[in-house]
Amino acid sequence: MRRMKLLFAVLSVVMLLGVAVPAAFAQDDQPLLPLDHPVASFLESRAVAAKLGATAEFRKMEWVAYDDVNKKLYMSMTEIGKGMTDGKGDIQLEENPCGIVYTADVDATNNISNLKPLIIGGPFDKEAKGDKCDPNNVANPDSVFTDTKGRLWIGEDTSYHVNNVLWMWDGTKLNRFATLPLGAEVTGFFAAKDGTVFLNVQHPSGSNLYPYNRGVVGVVNGFKATDAFKPMETPKGQDQRRVMTAAGQYQVLSRVGMTIPNDIHAQRFGQVNDLNGKLLAICNHPDGNMWLPTADDGSEGNLFSNYECQPGAVSRLYIRNNGKTWDVLEGENVDFSGVNGTWNNCGAIVSPWNTGMTGEEYEPFATQADWKKNVAPMTAYLGKQANPYDYGYIVEVSPDPNGDTAGAVVQKHYAMGRFSHEMNVVLPDNKTAYFGDDGTNTVMFKFVADEAGDMSAGTLYAAKVTQKPDQSFDLQWIKLGSGNDDEIADAIANFELPK
């Protein structure tokens, strides 16, 4: 998600392991896994897609959202550049550093066949000292979400606005609802069915006013996502160093580095330990939220929140509304040891069957030359050589429905493909999912499950695009392969890594 930011951010007392993220997918890189391997479609999804003719030219494909009111899909792209503007291949657009939001009509079979521009960022002024993108227009759109009225909410991840903005698009214009403190990205926006708005502050400047000098997870009280509001102006002075909203009051639910209430392990928010219990990191990057209510009226439940570091993390809070604000009753950091840890937990969504889905962004490239370096943080986490093919997936999380453990249960969905999973969205058929694939020279993917409500088996597709004169793209879906989590996990476990 972050533009030109470190993937690790920590409290000053903690020494961390870091790893460089490859800037782009290079089709001539030699992968560890041969592309004719039976499960290559799921472990080298982008490379196989390109080999079969899919378009591998997209730049910074971020979140996707589904609007059930108008039957539309939305996709944000941080910028139009690199492979989209080099004059080669299927996509040939003019550069736009301020980004764009695309939309597509979803047909009766849950398919999309054309992606067209909806909100175009800019104009861009590289000489401007403050806002290099128009302050009254979107800059570097990242997270997108639709409320129950079908209105589109857009969070920014930009250095081209002084303060990142949370916008609401009402179908005709952008309305500024919130601004974040200096240096902070808009993350974690989630509009619950009852209208409750969750919102996080990622990697804020340490010069901000307390508590916004560290990352926070929060909620807006006294406002519902479908309420009318008067758009706010850009903040001035000290207001640039705190969260500002056009309506309601922002409440901090958790803050990086603080002790998790009633956690049986007495851990802190953002804490990442290795498998021996040694502290590796305090991650200052709270990202996507997954709200799983337990009460029918939405007044209490589990809030899962991503932490975008390597290794990655997800916290769980059990919260209850007291009529005015929210009480935090207990929490934990989710245990991912059963799946060899998780990586760069970025965007998130809640499935139609009320489980969380967290995306592992910037998959560690499994290339012959540098695969060990790319996966070094996970080697430190495991205490043994990590396998890069263990990371880069959608991971499903939820409280244990059987009560066999006091913590959350997790499942990595290898069948949904391995690439830079910003996040995914599942359509109302409970089978079809679309993804953001962040990075450079990336691919648009679609997954169709074999059975509704079960993402563990299905078919993966990639898009071949044809650019139209109106700058939209016709989409032809190429089948990459069919598989299931168990057989792919078995192939990973039995794959012999080079010495």
Coordinates of C-alpha atoms in Angstrom, one line a residue:
M1 CA 0.0 0.0 0.0
R2 CA 2.6 2.6 1.0
R3 CA 4.3 4.7 -1.5
M4 CA 8.1 5.2 -0.9
K5 CA 7.8 4.1 2.7
L6 CA 9.8 1.5 4.7
L7 CA 7.9 -1.8 5.1
F8 CA 9.2 -1.9 8.7
A9 CA 8.5 0.9 11.1
V10 CA 9.1 0.4 14.8
L11 CA 9.5 1.9 18.2
S12 CA 13.1 3.2 18.6
V13 CA 14.0 0.6 21.2
V14 CA 13.5 -2.3 18.9
M15 CA 16.1 -3.5 16.3
L16 CA 14.3 -5.1 13.3
L17 CA 15.0 -7.3 10.4
G18 CA 14.3 -5.7 7.0
V19 CA 14.1 -6.8 3.4
A20 CA 14.0 -5.0 0.1
V21 CA 10.8 -5.4 -1.8
P22 CA 11.3 -6.0 -5.6
A23 CA 10.1 -3.0 -7.4
A24 CA 8.6 -4.9 -10.4
F25 CA 7.8 -8.2 -11.7
A26 CA 10.4 -9.2 -14.4
Q27 CA 9.2 -11.8 -16.8
D28 CA 12.8 -12.9 -17.5
D29 CA 13.5 -13.7 -13.9
Q30 CA 14.1 -17.4 -13.4
P31 CA 11.7 -18.7 -10.7
L32 CA 12.5 -21.6 -8.4
L33 CA 9.4 -23.4 -9.5
P34 CA 9.2 -24.4 -13.2
L35 CA 6.2 -22.8 -14.9
D36 CA 5.1 -26.3 -16.2
H37 CA 4.8 -27.6 -12.6
P38 CA 1.3 -28.9 -11.8
V39 CA 0.6 -26.1 -9.3
A40 CA 2.6 -23.3 -11.0
S41 CA -0.6 -21.4 -11.7
F42 CA -1.1 -20.9 -8.0
L43 CA 2.6 -20.4 -6.9
E44 CA 3.8 -18.3 -9.8
S45 CA 0.5 -16.9 -10.8
R46 CA 1.7 -13.7 -12.4
A47 CA 4.4 -15.5 -14.5
V48 CA 2.0 -18.2 -15.7
A49 CA -0.6 -15.6 -16.5
A50 CA 1.9 -13.6 -18.7
K51 CA 3.0 -16.8 -20.4
L52 CA -0.6 -17.6 -21.3
G53 CA -1.2 -14.2 -22.8
A54 CA -2.7 -12.2 -19.9
T55 CA -1.8 -8.5 -19.6
A56 CA 1.0 -7.9 -17.1
E57 CA 1.3 -4.2 -17.4
F58 CA -0.8 -2.7 -14.6
R59 CA 0.7 -0.4 -12.0
K60 CA -0.3 -0.2 -8.3
M61 CA -3.6 -2.0 -8.4
E62 CA -4.9 -1.4 -4.9
W63 CA -8.3 -2.2 -3.4
V64 CA -11.5 -3.5 -5.0
A65 CA -15.0 -2.9 -3.7
Y66 CA -18.4 -4.2 -4.8
D67 CA -21.5 -2.0 -4.8
D68 CA -24.6 -4.3 -4.4
V69 CA -27.0 -1.4 -4.9
N70 CA -25.8 -0.5 -8.4
K71 CA -24.1 -3.9 -9.3
K72 CA -20.7 -2.3 -9.9
L73 CA -17.1 -3.1 -9.0
Y74 CA -14.6 -0.4 -8.2
M75 CA -10.8 -0.6 -8.4
S76 CA -8.3 2.0 -7.3
M77 CA -4.9 2.5 -8.8
T78 CA -2.3 4.6 -7.0
E79 CA -0.9 6.0 -10.2
I80 CA -0.9 5.5 -13.9
G81 CA 2.7 4.9 -14.9
K82 CA 5.5 2.4 -15.7
G83 CA 4.1 -0.4 -17.9
M84 CA 0.8 1.4 -18.4
T85 CA 2.5 4.4 -20.0
D86 CA 5.6 3.0 -21.7
G87 CA 3.9 2.9 -25.2
K88 CA 4.3 -0.9 -25.4
G89 CA 1.9 -3.8 -25.0
D90 CA -1.8 -3.8 -24.4
I91 CA -2.0 -0.6 -22.2
Q92 CA -0.9 2.7 -23.6
L93 CA -2.1 5.6 -21.4
E94 CA -0.8 9.1 -20.5
E95 CA 1.1 9.2 -17.1
N96 CA -0.9 10.4 -14.1
P97 CA 1.0 10.5 -10.8
C98 CA -2.2 11.3 -9.0
G99 CA -3.9 8.0 -9.8
I100 CA -7.4 6.8 -10.8
V101 CA -10.4 4.8 -9.7
Y102 CA -12.0 2.5 -12.3
T103 CA -15.4 1.0 -12.3
A104 CA -17.0 -2.1 -14.0
D105 CA -20.6 -3.3 -14.4
V106 CA -21.1 -6.8 -12.8
D107 CA -23.4 -9.0 -14.9
A108 CA -25.8 -11.7 -13.8
T109 CA -22.9 -14.3 -13.8
N110 CA -20.8 -12.1 -11.5
N111 CA -18.4 -11.4 -14.4
I112 CA -16.9 -8.0 -15.5
S113 CA -16.1 -7.5 -19.1
N114 CA -15.1 -3.8 -19.3
L115 CA -13.1 -1.6 -16.9
K116 CA -13.6 2.2 -17.4
P117 CA -12.3 5.4 -15.7
L118 CA -14.6 6.9 -13.0
I119 CA -12.5 9.3 -10.9
I120 CA -9.3 10.7 -12.4
G121 CA -6.9 12.2 -9.9
G122 CA -5.0 15.5 -10.5
P123 CA -4.0 17.6 -12.1
F124 CA -0.4 17.2 -11.0
D125 CA 2.0 20.1 -10.3
K126 CA 5.5 18.8 -9.6
E127 CA 6.7 22.3 -8.7
A128 CA 4.1 22.9 -6.0
K129 CA 5.5 23.1 -2.5
G130 CA 2.5 21.7 -0.7
D131 CA -0.2 19.7 -2.5
K132 CA 1.3 18.5 -5.7
C133 CA -2.1 17.0 -6.7
D134 CA -5.2 19.2 -6.7
P135 CA -6.2 19.4 -3.0
N136 CA -9.9 19.2 -4.0
N137 CA -9.5 16.0 -5.9
V138 CA -8.2 12.5 -5.1
A139 CA -4.5 11.8 -4.9
N140 CA -3.1 8.3 -5.0
P141 CA -6.4 6.4 -4.2
D142 CA -5.7 3.3 -2.3
S143 CA -8.5 1.8 -0.1
V144 CA -12.1 1.8 -1.5
F145 CA -15.3 0.6 0.2
T146 CA -19.0 1.0 -0.5
D147 CA -21.7 1.6 2.1
T148 CA -25.3 0.3 2.1
K149 CA -26.4 3.2 0.0
G150 CA -23.9 2.4 -2.7
R151 CA -21.7 5.4 -2.0
L152 CA -18.0 4.9 -2.6
W153 CA -15.5 5.8 0.1
I154 CA -11.9 6.4 -1.0
G155 CA -8.8 6.5 1.3
E156 CA -5.6 8.1 0.1
D157 CA -2.0 6.8 0.3
T158 CA -0.2 9.9 -1.0
S159 CA 2.8 12.2 -0.5
Y160 CA 1.1 14.6 -2.9
H161 CA -1.3 16.0 -0.3
V162 CA -0.1 17.5 2.9
N163 CA -2.7 15.5 4.8
N164 CA -4.2 12.2 3.4
V165 CA -7.9 12.4 2.9
L166 CA -10.9 10.0 3.3
W167 CA -13.3 10.9 0.5
M168 CA -17.0 9.9 -0.1
W169 CA -18.0 9.8 -3.8
D170 CA -21.8 10.3 -4.0
G171 CA -22.0 9.5 -7.7
T172 CA -21.4 13.0 -8.9
K173 CA -18.7 14.6 -6.7
L174 CA -16.1 14.0 -4.0
N175 CA -16.8 15.0 -0.4
R176 CA -14.0 15.3 2.1
F177 CA -15.0 13.4 5.2
A178 CA -11.8 13.1 7.2
T179 CA -8.1 14.0 7.1
L180 CA -5.3 12.2 8.8
P181 CA -2.3 13.6 10.7
L182 CA 0.9 14.3 9.0
G183 CA 2.7 11.4 7.3
A184 CA -0.2 9.0 7.9
E185 CA -2.0 6.9 5.3
V186 CA -5.7 6.4 5.4
T187 CA -6.2 2.7 6.3
G188 CA -8.8 0.4 7.8
F189 CA -11.9 2.2 6.5
F190 CA -14.8 -0.2 7.1
A191 CA -18.5 0.7 7.1
A192 CA -20.5 -1.9 9.0
K193 CA -24.0 -2.9 8.0
D194 CA -25.4 -0.7 10.8
G195 CA -23.3 2.2 9.5
T196 CA -20.5 2.2 12.1
V197 CA -17.3 3.6 10.6
F198 CA -13.9 2.2 11.5
L199 CA -10.8 4.1 10.5
N200 CA -7.1 3.6 11.1
V201 CA -4.0 5.8 11.1
Q202 CA -0.9 4.1 9.5
H203 CA 2.7 5.2 10.0
P204 CA 2.0 8.8 11.2
S205 CA 4.8 11.2 11.8
G206 CA 6.3 11.1 15.2
S207 CA 5.9 14.9 15.4
N208 CA 2.1 14.6 15.5
L209 CA 0.0 15.4 18.6
Y210 CA -0.6 12.5 21.0
P211 CA -2.0 9.8 20.5
Y212 CA -1.4 10.3 16.7
N213 CA 2.4 10.1 17.0
R214 CA 2.0 6.3 16.6
G215 CA -0.3 4.2 14.5
V216 CA -3.8 3.7 15.9
V217 CA -7.0 1.7 15.2
G218 CA -10.2 3.7 15.7
V219 CA -13.9 4.2 15.2
V220 CA -16.1 7.3 14.6
N221 CA -18.9 7.8 17.2
G222 CA -22.0 9.8 16.6
F223 CA -22.0 9.2 12.8
K224 CA -23.2 6.5 10.5
A225 CA -21.7 5.9 7.0
T226 CA -25.1 6.7 5.3
D227 CA -25.6 10.0 7.2
A228 CA -25.5 13.2 5.4
F229 CA -22.6 15.5 6.3
K230 CA -21.1 18.8 5.3
P231 CA -17.7 18.3 3.6
M232 CA -14.8 19.6 5.6
E233 CA -12.1 22.0 4.4
T234 CA -8.4 21.1 4.3
P235 CA -7.0 21.3 7.9
K236 CA -4.8 24.1 9.1
G237 CA -2.3 24.5 11.9
Q238 CA -2.5 22.0 14.7
D239 CA -5.4 20.3 13.0
Q240 CA -2.9 18.9 10.5
R241 CA -1.4 16.8 13.4
R242 CA -4.6 15.0 14.5
V243 CA -7.5 13.1 13.0
M244 CA -10.2 15.5 11.8
T245 CA -13.7 14.4 10.7
A246 CA -16.6 16.2 9.1
A247 CA -19.0 14.7 11.5
G248 CA -18.9 12.5 14.7
Q249 CA -16.0 12.1 17.0
Y250 CA -13.0 9.8 16.5
Q251 CA -12.2 7.3 19.2
V252 CA -8.9 5.5 19.5
L253 CA -9.5 1.8 20.2
S254 CA -5.8 0.7 20.2
R255 CA -2.4 2.3 19.8
V256 CA 0.8 0.7 18.6
G257 CA 3.0 -0.4 21.5
M258 CA 0.3 -0.3 24.2
T259 CA -0.6 -3.4 26.1
I260 CA -3.6 -5.4 24.8
P261 CA -6.4 -5.5 27.4
N262 CA -6.9 -8.9 29.0
D263 CA -4.6 -10.7 26.6
I264 CA -3.6 -14.0 28.0
H265 CA -0.1 -13.5 26.5
A266 CA 0.3 -9.9 27.8
Q267 CA 1.4 -8.7 24.3
R268 CA 1.3 -5.2 22.8
F269 CA -0.5 -3.9 19.7
G270 CA 1.7 -4.4 16.7
Q271 CA 4.0 -6.9 18.5
V272 CA 5.7 -9.6 16.4
N273 CA 7.5 -12.4 18.1
D274 CA 9.5 -15.2 16.5
L275 CA 8.3 -18.8 17.2
N276 CA 10.6 -18.9 20.3
G277 CA 8.8 -15.9 21.8
K278 CA 11.6 -13.4 21.1
L279 CA 10.5 -9.9 20.2
L280 CA 11.2 -9.1 16.5
A281 CA 9.2 -5.9 15.9
I282 CA 6.7 -3.5 17.1
C283 CA 4.9 -2.7 13.8
N284 CA 3.7 0.9 13.3
H285 CA 1.6 0.1 10.3
P286 CA -2.0 -0.8 11.3
D287 CA -3.9 -1.4 8.0
G288 CA -7.2 -3.1 7.0
N289 CA -10.0 -3.8 9.5
M290 CA -12.3 -6.8 9.6
W291 CA -15.4 -6.2 11.8
L292 CA -17.2 -9.4 12.8
P293 CA -20.2 -8.5 14.9
T294 CA -21.5 -11.1 17.4
A295 CA -24.6 -9.2 18.4
D296 CA -27.4 -9.0 15.8
D297 CA -27.7 -5.2 16.2
G298 CA -23.9 -4.8 15.7
S299 CA -23.3 -3.4 19.2
E300 CA -20.5 -5.8 20.0
G301 CA -18.1 -8.2 18.3
N302 CA -14.6 -8.9 17.1
L303 CA -12.5 -6.3 15.3
F304 CA -9.5 -7.8 13.5
S305 CA -6.9 -5.4 12.3
N306 CA -3.9 -5.9 10.0
Y307 CA -0.3 -4.8 10.7
E308 CA 1.6 -4.4 7.5
C309 CA 5.2 -5.5 8.3
Q310 CA 7.4 -8.5 7.6
P311 CA 6.6 -10.8 9.4
G312 CA 3.0 -9.5 9.4
A313 CA 0.5 -9.5 12.2
V314 CA -3.2 -9.2 12.9
S315 CA -4.7 -8.1 16.2
R316 CA -8.2 -9.0 17.5
L317 CA -10.2 -6.8 19.8
Y318 CA -13.5 -7.7 21.4
I319 CA -15.4 -4.4 21.7
R320 CA -18.9 -3.4 22.9
N321 CA -20.8 -0.2 22.4
N322 CA -22.0 1.5 25.6
G323 CA -24.4 3.8 23.9
K324 CA -21.9 6.6 23.3
T325 CA -18.5 5.1 22.8
W326 CA -16.9 1.6 22.6
D327 CA -15.4 -0.4 25.4
V328 CA -12.4 -2.6 24.7
L329 CA -13.0 -5.8 26.7
E330 CA -10.2 -8.1 25.6
G331 CA -7.8 -8.8 22.7
E332 CA -4.9 -10.8 21.3
N333 CA -2.4 -11.0 18.5
V334 CA -3.5 -13.8 16.2
D335 CA -1.2 -16.8 16.2
F336 CA 0.0 -17.6 12.6
S337 CA 2.5 -20.3 13.5
G338 CA 0.4 -23.0 12.1
V339 CA 0.8 -21.5 8.6
N340 CA 4.5 -20.6 9.0
G341 CA 3.6 -17.0 9.8
T342 CA 2.1 -14.3 7.6
W343 CA 3.6 -11.6 5.5
N344 CA 2.8 -7.9 5.0
N345 CA -0.8 -8.0 6.0
C346 CA -2.3 -5.2 4.0
G347 CA -5.9 -4.7 2.8
A348 CA -8.8 -6.6 4.3
I349 CA -12.5 -7.5 3.8
V350 CA -15.2 -9.4 5.5
S351 CA -16.6 -12.4 3.6
P352 CA -20.4 -12.7 3.1
W353 CA -20.2 -15.6 5.7
N354 CA -18.8 -13.2 8.4
T355 CA -15.1 -14.2 8.4
G356 CA -12.1 -11.9 7.9
M357 CA -9.9 -12.1 4.8
T358 CA -6.5 -10.5 5.0
G359 CA -4.1 -10.0 2.1
E360 CA -0.4 -10.8 2.0
E361 CA 1.0 -8.0 -0.1
Y362 CA 4.4 -7.9 -2.0
E363 CA 4.9 -11.6 -2.2
P364 CA 8.6 -12.5 -1.7
F365 CA 9.9 -13.2 -5.2
A366 CA 11.1 -16.8 -5.5
T367 CA 13.8 -16.2 -8.0
Q368 CA 17.0 -18.2 -8.3
A369 CA 19.3 -15.3 -7.6
D370 CA 17.9 -13.8 -4.4
W371 CA 15.1 -15.9 -2.9
K372 CA 16.9 -16.3 0.4
K373 CA 17.3 -12.5 0.8
N374 CA 13.7 -11.9 -0.2
V375 CA 12.4 -14.2 2.6
A376 CA 14.9 -13.3 5.3
P377 CA 12.4 -11.9 7.8
M378 CA 10.5 -15.1 7.8
T379 CA 13.6 -17.2 8.2
A380 CA 14.3 -15.1 11.4
Y381 CA 10.7 -15.7 12.5
L382 CA 10.8 -19.5 11.9
G383 CA 14.3 -20.0 13.2
K384 CA 15.0 -22.0 10.0
Q385 CA 15.1 -21.4 6.3
A386 CA 11.8 -20.0 5.1
N387 CA 10.1 -21.1 1.9
P388 CA 9.0 -18.1 -0.2
Y389 CA 6.1 -20.0 -1.6
D390 CA 4.5 -20.0 1.9
Y391 CA 3.7 -16.3 1.5
G392 CA 1.6 -14.1 -0.9
Y393 CA -2.0 -15.3 -0.4
I394 CA -5.4 -14.4 1.0
V395 CA -5.7 -15.6 4.6
E396 CA -9.1 -16.2 6.2
V397 CA -9.3 -15.5 10.0
S398 CA -12.2 -15.8 12.5
P399 CA -12.9 -16.8 16.1
D400 CA -12.9 -20.6 16.4
P401 CA -16.5 -21.6 15.8
N402 CA -15.9 -25.0 17.5
G403 CA -14.2 -23.5 20.6
D404 CA -11.2 -25.8 20.3
T405 CA -8.9 -22.9 20.9
A406 CA -9.3 -19.6 22.8
G407 CA -7.7 -17.8 19.9
A408 CA -8.5 -17.3 16.2
V409 CA -8.4 -19.9 13.5
V410 CA -6.6 -19.2 10.2
Q411 CA -6.5 -20.7 6.8
K412 CA -4.3 -19.6 3.9
H413 CA -6.1 -19.9 0.6
Y414 CA -3.4 -21.1 -1.8
A415 CA -6.0 -21.9 -4.5
M416 CA -6.7 -18.1 -4.8
G417 CA -3.2 -17.6 -6.2
R418 CA 0.1 -16.1 -5.1
F419 CA 0.8 -12.5 -6.0
S420 CA 0.9 -9.1 -4.3
H421 CA -2.5 -9.4 -2.6
E422 CA -3.6 -5.9 -1.6
M423 CA -6.9 -7.5 -0.8
N424 CA -9.9 -9.3 -2.4
V425 CA -13.6 -8.9 -2.5
V426 CA -16.2 -11.8 -2.7
L427 CA -19.3 -11.1 -4.7
P428 CA -22.9 -12.1 -3.5
D429 CA -22.7 -15.5 -5.2
N430 CA -20.2 -16.4 -2.4
K431 CA -17.9 -17.9 -5.1
T432 CA -16.5 -15.1 -7.3
A433 CA -13.6 -13.0 -6.0
Y434 CA -11.6 -10.1 -7.6
F435 CA -8.3 -8.9 -6.4
G436 CA -5.9 -6.0 -6.2
D437 CA -2.3 -6.9 -7.3
D438 CA -0.1 -4.2 -6.1
G439 CA 3.3 -3.4 -7.7
T440 CA 4.5 -2.8 -11.2
N441 CA 3.7 -4.9 -14.3
T442 CA 1.0 -6.7 -12.4
V443 CA -2.0 -8.8 -13.5
M444 CA -5.8 -8.6 -12.9
F445 CA -7.0 -11.8 -11.4
K446 CA -10.4 -13.5 -10.8
F447 CA -11.2 -16.6 -8.7
V448 CA -14.3 -18.7 -8.8
A449 CA -14.8 -21.2 -6.0
D450 CA -16.1 -24.7 -6.6
E451 CA -18.6 -24.3 -3.7
A452 CA -20.3 -21.2 -2.3
G453 CA -18.8 -20.0 1.0
D454 CA -15.6 -22.1 0.6
M455 CA -12.6 -20.5 -1.0
S456 CA -10.4 -23.5 -0.5
A457 CA -10.9 -24.9 -4.0
G458 CA -11.7 -23.3 -7.3
T459 CA -10.4 -21.9 -10.6
L460 CA -8.0 -19.0 -11.1
Y461 CA -8.3 -16.6 -14.1
A462 CA -6.2 -13.7 -15.4
A463 CA -7.3 -10.9 -17.7
K464 CA -6.2 -10.1 -21.2
V465 CA -7.1 -6.5 -21.9
T466 CA -7.9 -4.5 -25.0
Q467 CA -7.7 -0.8 -24.6
K468 CA -10.6 1.2 -26.1
P469 CA -10.6 4.8 -27.5
D470 CA -12.4 6.0 -24.3
Q471 CA -9.5 4.7 -22.2
S472 CA -11.5 1.8 -20.9
F473 CA -10.4 -1.9 -21.1
D474 CA -12.3 -4.8 -22.5
L475 CA -11.5 -7.9 -20.5
Q476 CA -11.0 -11.5 -21.7
W477 CA -10.5 -14.0 -18.9
I478 CA -7.9 -16.7 -19.4
K479 CA -8.1 -19.8 -17.3
L480 CA -4.9 -20.5 -15.4
G481 CA -5.8 -23.6 -13.5
S482 CA -8.0 -25.3 -11.0
G483 CA -6.8 -26.6 -7.6
N484 CA -7.4 -26.8 -3.9
D485 CA -5.6 -25.6 -0.8
D486 CA -4.6 -29.0 0.4
E487 CA -2.9 -30.2 -2.7
I488 CA -1.1 -26.9 -3.2
A489 CA 0.1 -26.7 0.4
D490 CA 1.4 -30.3 0.0
A491 CA 3.3 -29.3 -3.1
I492 CA 4.9 -26.3 -1.2
A493 CA 5.9 -28.5 1.7
N494 CA 7.5 -31.0 -0.5
F495 CA 9.2 -28.6 -2.9
E496 CA 13.0 -28.9 -2.6
L497 CA 14.6 -25.6 -2.2
P498 CA 18.1 -25.0 -3.6
K499 CA 20.9 -25.1 -1.1

